[in-house]
Tab-separated table of C-alpha atoms in Angstrom:
chain	number	residue	atom	x	y	z
A	1	MET	CA	126.434	154.428	182.599
A	2	GLY	CA	125.003	155.850	185.832
A	3	VAL	CA	122.690	154.039	188.235
A	4	ILE	CA	119.557	155.910	187.110
A	5	GLU	CA	120.294	155.347	183.424
A	6	SER	CA	120.966	151.684	184.137
A	7	LEU	CA	117.619	151.362	185.955
A	8	GLN	CA	115.851	153.132	183.087
A	9	LYS	CA	117.249	150.619	180.574
A	10	ARG	CA	116.453	147.622	182.777
A	11	ARG	CA	113.141	146.266	181.597
A	12	THR	CA	111.309	142.960	181.522
A	13	TYR	CA	112.411	141.318	178.276
A	14	TYR	CA	110.287	138.306	177.399
A	15	GLN	CA	111.516	138.071	173.806
A	16	ILE	CA	115.042	136.727	174.261
A	17	ASP	CA	117.201	134.220	172.423
A	18	LYS	CA	120.426	132.280	172.822
A	19	SER	CA	122.612	134.903	171.149
A	20	LEU	CA	124.610	137.088	173.495
A	21	PRO	CA	126.361	140.354	172.573
A	22	VAL	CA	129.209	139.378	174.947
A	23	SER	CA	130.853	136.100	175.896
A	24	GLU	CA	129.404	133.736	178.488
A	25	LYS	CA	132.635	134.356	180.406
A	26	LYS	CA	131.811	138.087	180.584
A	27	VAL	CA	128.299	137.296	181.840
A	28	VAL	CA	129.679	135.000	184.559
A	29	GLU	CA	132.308	137.574	185.600
A	30	THR	CA	129.600	140.249	185.818
A	31	VAL	CA	127.392	138.026	187.992
A	32	GLN	CA	130.347	137.153	190.225
A	33	GLU	CA	131.269	140.825	190.649
A	34	ALA	CA	127.680	141.744	191.578
A	35	VAL	CA	127.568	138.954	194.162
A	36	LYS	CA	130.797	140.327	195.690
A	37	LEU	CA	129.606	143.946	195.756
A	38	VAL	CA	125.971	143.746	196.876
A	39	PRO	CA	125.655	144.426	200.607
A	40	ASP	CA	124.159	142.044	203.141
A	41	ALA	CA	123.340	143.036	206.748
A	42	PHE	CA	126.057	142.123	209.247
A	43	ASN	CA	128.111	141.198	206.162
A	44	MET	CA	126.426	137.809	206.392
A	45	LYS	CA	127.062	136.869	202.735
A	46	SER	CA	123.817	134.881	202.624
A	47	GLN	CA	123.245	135.098	198.873
A	48	ARG	CA	123.937	132.238	196.485
A	49	VAL	CA	123.614	132.137	192.710
A	50	ILE	CA	123.698	129.428	190.076
A	51	VAL	CA	124.118	130.457	186.443
A	52	ALA	CA	122.634	127.816	184.138
A	53	LEU	CA	124.058	127.901	180.603
A	54	GLY	CA	123.979	125.680	177.549
A	55	GLU	CA	122.266	122.339	178.011
A	56	LYS	CA	121.602	123.025	181.708
A	57	GLN	CA	119.536	126.056	180.629
A	58	ASN	CA	117.378	123.796	178.456
A	59	GLN	CA	117.137	121.100	181.130
A	60	LEU	CA	116.064	123.666	183.723
A	61	TRP	CA	113.083	124.921	181.731
A	62	ASP	CA	112.130	121.410	180.587
A	63	ALA	CA	112.090	120.418	184.275
A	64	VAL	CA	109.926	123.443	185.133
A	65	TYR	CA	107.451	122.425	182.437
A	66	ASP	CA	107.429	118.822	183.666
A	67	VAL	CA	106.897	119.806	187.310
A	68	PHE	CA	103.784	121.775	186.373
A	69	GLY	CA	102.446	118.866	184.312
A	70	GLY	CA	101.187	121.101	181.513
A	71	LYS	CA	99.479	123.616	183.817
A	72	VAL	CA	101.889	126.247	182.493
A	73	SER	CA	101.860	126.398	178.693
A	74	ARG	CA	104.777	124.968	176.761
A	75	GLU	CA	104.882	128.206	174.760
A	76	LYS	CA	105.421	130.268	177.911
A	77	ILE	CA	108.136	127.949	179.242
A	78	ASP	CA	109.803	127.835	175.830
A	79	GLY	CA	110.043	131.627	175.926
A	80	PHE	CA	112.294	131.298	178.989
A	81	ARG	CA	114.087	128.242	177.576
A	82	ALA	CA	114.900	130.298	174.450
A	83	GLY	CA	117.315	132.398	176.504
A	84	ALA	CA	121.066	131.867	176.662
A	85	GLY	CA	120.931	131.181	180.381
A	86	THR	CA	119.170	131.637	183.688
A	87	VAL	CA	120.409	133.104	186.943
A	88	LEU	CA	118.916	131.233	189.882
A	89	TYR	CA	118.856	133.200	193.145
A	90	PHE	CA	119.078	131.512	196.532
A	91	THR	CA	119.497	132.430	200.176
A	92	ASP	CA	121.723	130.164	202.238
A	93	GLU	CA	119.538	129.600	205.272
A	94	SER	CA	122.399	128.042	207.251
A	95	VAL	CA	124.153	131.420	207.198
A	96	VAL	CA	120.978	133.183	208.325
A	97	LYS	CA	120.380	130.672	211.138
A	98	ALA	CA	123.969	130.944	212.366
A	99	LEU	CA	123.624	134.701	212.736
A	100	GLN	CA	120.238	134.315	214.414
A	101	GLU	CA	121.948	132.149	217.033
A	102	LYS	CA	124.913	134.491	217.370
A	103	PHE	CA	122.759	137.643	217.708
A	104	PRO	CA	119.463	136.534	219.279
A	105	LEU	CA	118.213	140.100	219.780
A	106	TYR	CA	118.158	140.486	215.996
A	107	ALA	CA	117.028	136.938	215.194
A	108	ALA	CA	113.690	137.918	213.633
A	109	ASN	CA	115.415	140.430	211.349
A	110	PHE	CA	117.999	138.196	209.684
A	111	PRO	CA	115.547	136.472	207.280
A	112	VAL	CA	114.146	139.894	206.324
A	113	TRP	CA	117.609	141.308	205.782
A	114	ALA	CA	118.574	138.286	203.683
A	115	GLN	CA	115.515	138.853	201.465
A	116	GLN	CA	116.444	142.514	201.099
A	117	SER	CA	119.943	141.566	200.051
A	118	ASN	CA	118.586	139.058	197.556
A	119	GLY	CA	116.372	141.766	196.052
A	120	MET	CA	119.341	144.118	195.778
A	121	LEU	CA	121.316	141.350	194.100
A	122	GLN	CA	118.512	140.691	191.616
A	123	ILE	CA	118.202	144.322	190.535
A	124	SER	CA	121.994	144.703	190.412
A	125	ILE	CA	122.486	141.677	188.167
A	126	TRP	CA	119.440	142.572	186.046
A	127	SER	CA	120.767	146.095	185.499
A	128	ALA	CA	124.327	144.876	184.890
A	129	LEU	CA	123.096	142.396	182.268
A	130	ARG	CA	121.220	145.201	180.525
A	131	GLU	CA	124.395	147.314	180.528
A	132	LEU	CA	125.978	144.432	178.590
A	133	GLY	CA	123.151	144.617	176.038
A	134	ILE	CA	121.402	141.535	177.444
A	135	GLY	CA	117.674	141.284	178.139
A	136	ALA	CA	116.247	139.438	181.137
A	137	ASN	CA	113.040	138.833	183.061
A	138	LEU	CA	112.342	137.669	186.586
A	139	GLN	CA	110.284	134.567	187.377
A	140	HIS	CA	109.028	132.960	190.574
A	141	TYR	CA	108.173	129.323	189.917
A	142	ASN	CA	109.445	128.398	193.357
A	143	PRO	CA	108.575	126.678	195.627
A	144	VAL	CA	106.874	124.350	193.119
A	145	ILE	CA	110.163	123.739	191.267
A	146	ASP	CA	112.436	123.606	194.313
A	147	GLU	CA	112.964	119.851	194.354
A	148	ALA	CA	113.549	119.632	190.585
A	149	VAL	CA	116.126	122.439	190.793
A	150	ARG	CA	117.755	120.787	193.799
A	151	LYS	CA	118.184	117.526	191.867
A	152	LEU	CA	119.217	119.108	188.554
A	153	PHE	CA	121.944	121.277	190.081
A	154	ASP	CA	122.811	119.236	193.194
A	155	VAL	CA	121.771	122.129	195.435
A	156	GLN	CA	122.300	121.949	199.190
A	157	GLU	CA	119.185	121.544	201.327
A	158	ASP	CA	119.777	124.834	203.134
A	159	TRP	CA	119.787	126.913	199.945
A	160	LYS	CA	116.309	128.398	199.528
A	161	LEU	CA	115.337	129.233	195.936
A	162	ILE	CA	114.087	132.810	195.667
A	163	ALA	CA	113.785	133.604	191.933
A	164	GLN	CA	114.803	132.674	188.408
A	165	MET	CA	116.099	135.179	185.821
A	166	PRO	CA	116.206	133.936	182.219
A	167	PHE	CA	118.463	136.114	180.066
A	168	GLY	CA	119.590	136.315	176.473
A	169	GLY	CA	119.901	138.347	173.337
A	170	ILE	CA	117.160	140.917	172.893
A	171	VAL	CA	114.749	139.874	170.145
A	172	GLU	CA	112.105	142.513	170.785
A	173	GLU	CA	111.920	145.618	172.953
A	174	PRO	CA	109.129	145.662	175.539
A	175	GLY	CA	106.247	148.112	175.183
A	176	LYS	CA	106.252	151.555	176.732
A	177	LYS	CA	105.788	151.677	180.500
A	178	ASP	CA	102.760	153.495	181.847
A	179	ASP	CA	103.798	156.565	183.787
A	180	GLU	CA	102.367	157.163	187.218
A	181	GLU	CA	102.143	160.380	189.153
A	182	ILE	CA	105.305	160.017	191.241
A	183	GLY	CA	103.806	162.174	193.980
A	184	ARG	CA	101.545	159.252	194.839
A	185	ARG	CA	104.595	157.171	195.737
A	186	VAL	CA	107.105	159.711	197.027
A	187	ARG	CA	106.392	162.276	199.701
A	188	ILE	CA	108.730	165.152	200.447
A	189	VAL	CA	108.624	166.535	203.993
A	190	ARG	CA	110.517	169.455	205.521
């Protein structure tokens, strides 16, 4: 599958379940390979990932529900909990700070570059999961859930939570995307 085809198939799948068309081992290997391959400015390797599976998947989404004290509906949280797992994306701020100190002329750029790398990692893993026949969606319950995640997974203080990606078997395809006049977003100049 080519990059464009992979991006076309990558969609936001809210209707997921615990069945996977491949083994958990294959999912983990795919995530690990993406983490190795996605670039990071100055080769800083600032990205960190936790893959929550099995009971940890359930505990994660129960903790998210608890942290919000019912302000987010149980039904919504259970939709994410229904997945086979969740990829949690982090940036290791100690790596970023070390490079800021080493290259002070670029200091303001390192946090930006780390965010860019994290975004590239998210789309790479999301697309790779879809290539495996797995649906996923991207959530941003941080920073509200940061402390609960830190305790549940024994996460270092300098790992900053960026996003959560529940994934699982595809129960239902998402609706058709609205097309937009691409000329509004892409300009060609000669």
